[in-house]
PDB file of C-alpha atoms in Angstrom:
ATOM      1  CA  UNK A 153      25.399   9.336  34.384  1.00  0.00           C
ATOM      2  CA  UNK A 154      23.556  12.419  33.998  1.00  0.00           C
ATOM      3  CA  UNK A 155      26.428  13.930  31.750  1.00  0.00           C
ATOM      4  CA  UNK A 156      26.992  10.697  30.117  1.00  0.00           C
ATOM      5  CA  UNK A 157      23.382  10.665  29.092  1.00  0.00           C
ATOM      6  CA  UNK A 158      23.235  14.188  27.925  1.00  0.00           C
ATOM      7  CA  UNK A 159      26.456  13.431  25.917  1.00  0.00           C
ATOM      8  CA  UNK A 160      24.848  10.563  24.345  1.00  0.00           C
ATOM      9  CA  UNK A 161      21.317  12.156  23.556  1.00  0.00           C
ATOM     10  CA  UNK A 162      23.785  14.893  22.037  1.00  0.00           C
ATOM     11  CA  UNK A 163      25.619  12.847  19.527  1.00  0.00           C
ATOM     12  CA  UNK A 164      22.574  10.964  18.751  1.00  0.00           C
ATOM     13  CA  UNK A 165      20.765  14.391  17.546  1.00  0.00           C
ATOM     14  CA  UNK A 166      23.519  15.979  15.728  1.00  0.00           C
ATOM     15  CA  UNK A 167      24.692  12.456  13.927  1.00  0.00           C
ATOM     16  CA  UNK A 168      20.780  11.927  12.985  1.00  0.00           C
ATOM     17  CA  UNK A 169      20.828  15.627  11.615  1.00  0.00           C
ATOM     18  CA  UNK A 170      24.112  15.131   8.982  1.00  0.00           C
ATOM     19  CA  UNK A 171      22.692  15.720   5.475  1.00  0.00           C
ATOM     20  CA  UNK A 172      22.958  12.764   3.211  1.00  0.00           C
ATOM     21  CA  UNK A 173      22.500  15.265   0.596  1.00  0.00           C
ATOM     22  CA  UNK A 174      25.371  15.842  -1.971  1.00  0.00           C
ATOM     23  CA  UNK A 175      25.704  17.723  -5.211  1.00  0.00           C
ATOM     24  CA  UNK A 176      28.197  16.278  -7.773  1.00  0.00           C
ATOM     25  CA  UNK A 177      29.462  18.714 -10.188  1.00  0.00           C
ATOM     26  CA  UNK A 178      31.767  18.818 -13.263  1.00  0.00           C
ATOM     27  CA  UNK A 179      32.426  20.448 -16.718  1.00  0.00           C
ATOM     28  CA  UNK A 180      34.124  19.340 -19.714  1.00  0.00           C
ATOM     29  CA  UNK A 181      35.400  21.408 -23.073  1.00  0.00           C
ATOM     30  CA  UNK A 182      31.362  21.455 -24.131  1.00  0.00           C
ATOM     31  CA  UNK A 183      29.268  20.058 -21.089  1.00  0.00           C
ATOM     32  CA  UNK A 184      28.466  20.590 -17.760  1.00  0.00           C
ATOM     33  CA  UNK A 185      26.387  18.517 -15.042  1.00  0.00           C
ATOM     34  CA  UNK A 186      25.332  17.745 -12.058  1.00  0.00           C
ATOM     35  CA  UNK A 187      23.825  14.876 -10.069  1.00  0.00           C
ATOM     36  CA  UNK A 188      21.684  15.747  -7.001  1.00  0.00           C
ATOM     37  CA  UNK A 189      21.610  12.971  -4.434  1.00  0.00           C
ATOM     38  CA  UNK A 190      19.073  12.744  -1.204  1.00  0.00           C
ATOM     39  CA  UNK A 191      18.968   9.986   1.275  1.00  0.00           C
ATOM     40  CA  UNK A 192      15.574   8.878   2.024  1.00  0.00           C
ATOM     41  CA  UNK A 193      15.466   6.490   4.604  1.00  0.00           C
ATOM     42  CA  UNK A 194      16.472   3.474   2.871  1.00  0.00           C
ATOM     43  CA  UNK A 195      16.500   5.251  -0.553  1.00  0.00           C
ATOM     44  CA  UNK A 196      18.984   7.318  -2.021  1.00  0.00           C
ATOM     45  CA  UNK A 197      17.461   9.475  -5.229  1.00  0.00           C
ATOM     46  CA  UNK A 198      19.209  11.300  -8.060  1.00  0.00           C
ATOM     47  CA  UNK A 199      18.445  13.707 -10.172  1.00  0.00           C
ATOM     48  CA  UNK A 200      20.389  15.221 -12.893  1.00  0.00           C
ATOM     49  CA  UNK A 201      21.136  18.872 -14.795  1.00  0.00           C
ATOM     50  CA  UNK A 202      23.215  19.100 -17.583  1.00  0.00           C
ATOM     51  CA  UNK A 203      23.635  22.395 -20.134  1.00  0.00           C
ATOM     52  CA  UNK A 204      25.861  21.987 -23.432  1.00  0.00           C
ATOM     53  CA  UNK A 205      28.266  24.825 -22.677  1.00  0.00           C
ATOM     54  CA  UNK A 206      30.291  24.520 -26.660  1.00  0.00           C
ATOM     55  CA  UNK A 207      30.471  27.150 -29.140  1.00  0.00           C
ATOM     56  CA  UNK A 208      27.361  25.502 -31.099  1.00  0.00           C
ATOM     57  CA  UNK A 209      24.081  25.280 -30.261  1.00  0.00           C
ATOM     58  CA  UNK A 210      22.408  25.033 -33.090  1.00  0.00           C
ATOM     59  CA  UNK A 211      23.927  21.446 -34.131  1.00  0.00           C
ATOM     60  CA  UNK A 212      22.828  20.081 -30.701  1.00  0.00           C
ATOM     61  CA  UNK A 213      19.040  21.946 -29.877  1.00  0.00           C
ATOM     62  CA  UNK A 214      16.530  19.134 -30.196  1.00  0.00           C
ATOM     63  CA  UNK A 215      19.082  16.191 -30.977  1.00  0.00           C
ATOM     64  CA  UNK A 216      18.807  13.285 -28.885  1.00  0.00           C
ATOM     65  CA  UNK A 217      21.829  13.431 -25.833  1.00  0.00           C
ATOM     66  CA  UNK A 218      22.872  10.263 -24.296  1.00  0.00           C
ATOM     67  CA  UNK A 219      24.655   9.989 -21.124  1.00  0.00           C
ATOM     68  CA  UNK A 220      26.009   7.391 -18.781  1.00  0.00           C
ATOM     69  CA  UNK A 221      27.586   7.387 -15.159  1.00  0.00           C
ATOM     70  CA  UNK A 222      28.916   5.276 -13.058  1.00  0.00           C
ATOM     71  CA  UNK A 223      30.182   5.650  -9.892  1.00  0.00           C
ATOM     72  CA  UNK A 224      32.638   3.839  -6.857  1.00  0.00           C
ATOM     73  CA  UNK A 225      29.703   2.312  -5.347  1.00  0.00           C
ATOM     74  CA  UNK A 226      27.994   0.750  -7.973  1.00  0.00           C
ATOM     75  CA  UNK A 227      25.738   3.305  -8.959  1.00  0.00           C
ATOM     76  CA  UNK A 228      25.089   3.285 -12.972  1.00  0.00           C
ATOM     77  CA  UNK A 229      22.880   3.891 -16.009  1.00  0.00           C
ATOM     78  CA  UNK A 230      22.283   5.511 -19.100  1.00  0.00           C
ATOM     79  CA  UNK A 231      19.517   7.548 -20.341  1.00  0.00           C
ATOM     80  CA  UNK A 232      19.200   9.246 -24.232  1.00  0.00           C
ATOM     81  CA  UNK A 233      17.033  12.644 -24.240  1.00  0.00           C
ATOM     82  CA  UNK A 234      16.664  15.591 -26.464  1.00  0.00           C
ATOM     83  CA  UNK A 235      18.083  18.747 -25.574  1.00  0.00           C
ATOM     84  CA  UNK A 236      16.030  21.674 -25.412  1.00  0.00           C
ATOM     85  CA  UNK A 237      16.307  24.817 -27.092  1.00  0.00           C
ATOM     86  CA  UNK A 238      18.028  26.355 -24.488  1.00  0.00           C
ATOM     87  CA  UNK A 239      20.611  23.395 -24.293  1.00  0.00           C
ATOM     88  CA  UNK A 240      19.237  22.073 -21.269  1.00  0.00           C
ATOM     89  CA  UNK A 241      18.589  18.157 -19.950  1.00  0.00           C
ATOM     90  CA  UNK A 242      16.792  18.231 -16.501  1.00  0.00           C
ATOM     91  CA  UNK A 243      15.062  15.160 -14.760  1.00  0.00           C
ATOM     92  CA  UNK A 244      11.613  15.470 -14.710  1.00  0.00           C
ATOM     93  CA  UNK A 245      11.334  12.846 -11.740  1.00  0.00           C
ATOM     94  CA  UNK A 246      14.217  11.247  -9.481  1.00  0.00           C
ATOM     95  CA  UNK A 247      15.741   7.844 -10.052  1.00  0.00           C
ATOM     96  CA  UNK A 248      16.086   5.946  -6.906  1.00  0.00           C
ATOM     97  CA  UNK A 249      17.515   2.481  -5.900  1.00  0.00           C
ATOM     98  CA  UNK A 250      16.997   0.588  -2.548  1.00  0.00           C
ATOM     99  CA  UNK A 251      19.183  -1.267  -0.703  1.00  0.00           C
ATOM    100  CA  UNK A 252      22.156   0.174  -3.089  1.00  0.00           C
ATOM    101  CA  UNK A 253      25.368   1.780  -1.614  1.00  0.00           C
ATOM    102  CA  UNK A 254      24.587   5.044  -1.047  1.00  0.00           C
ATOM    103  CA  UNK A 255      27.131   7.271  -2.349  1.00  0.00           C
ATOM    104  CA  UNK A 256      28.734   9.748   0.043  1.00  0.00           C
ATOM    105  CA  UNK A 257      30.751  13.162  -0.285  1.00  0.00           C
ATOM    106  CA  UNK A 258      34.001  11.482  -1.006  1.00  0.00           C
ATOM    107  CA  UNK A 259      32.497   9.439  -3.942  1.00  0.00           C
ATOM    108  CA  UNK A 260      32.976  10.430  -7.605  1.00  0.00           C
ATOM    109  CA  UNK A 261      30.972   9.882 -10.651  1.00  0.00           C
ATOM    110  CA  UNK A 262      31.967   9.019 -14.192  1.00  0.00           C
ATOM    111  CA  UNK A 263      30.515  11.081 -16.585  1.00  0.00           C
ATOM    112  CA  UNK A 264      30.417   9.804 -20.106  1.00  0.00           C
ATOM    113  CA  UNK A 265      27.966  12.199 -23.038  1.00  0.00           C
ATOM    114  CA  UNK A 266      27.840  11.274 -26.460  1.00  0.00           C
ATOM    115  CA  UNK A 267      25.946  13.653 -29.399  1.00  0.00           C
ATOM    116  CA  UNK A 268      26.211  14.010 -33.039  1.00  0.00           C
ATOM    117  CA  UNK A 269      28.912  11.217 -33.489  1.00  0.00           C
ATOM    118  CA  UNK A 270      31.117  12.994 -30.212  1.00  0.00           C
ATOM    119  CA  UNK A 271      31.862  11.960 -27.099  1.00  0.00           C
ATOM    120  CA  UNK A 272      33.186  13.461 -23.736  1.00  0.00           C
ATOM    121  CA  UNK A 273      33.753  11.776 -20.231  1.00  0.00           C
ATOM    122  CA  UNK A 274      34.331  13.584 -17.092  1.00  0.00           C
ATOM    123  CA  UNK A 275      34.293  13.245 -13.328  1.00  0.00           C
ATOM    124  CA  UNK A 276      31.805  14.393 -10.997  1.00  0.00           C
ATOM    125  CA  UNK A 277      32.808  15.562  -7.468  1.00  0.00           C
ATOM    126  CA  UNK A 278      30.852  16.711  -4.193  1.00  0.00           C
TER     127      UNK A 278
END
């Protein structure tokens, strides 16, 4: 009986300590993107980092960049922000959803980015 109890307690501790944080990454011809998700109770928070890796930073810095994302669990959104002088965008505060289907390590995020009349789409994976 003590062995069974010890095994159950060990399994509970191991499963409760599993990380529910995932870092989805991907790139295209001109862009690199990361979406970090963190599970916090019944909420999942997302933050992002985008970097322009193309050859003409002068044409895109300080310009509006629109990006959208959609995942297999229904997570979706669209954001428009100005690209920094260094060619990056980062979330200032994470967005979150409550009661949504959480992303997991097998999830994929379809990432679409639009700038200066151009558009690229690529997949972010954990």
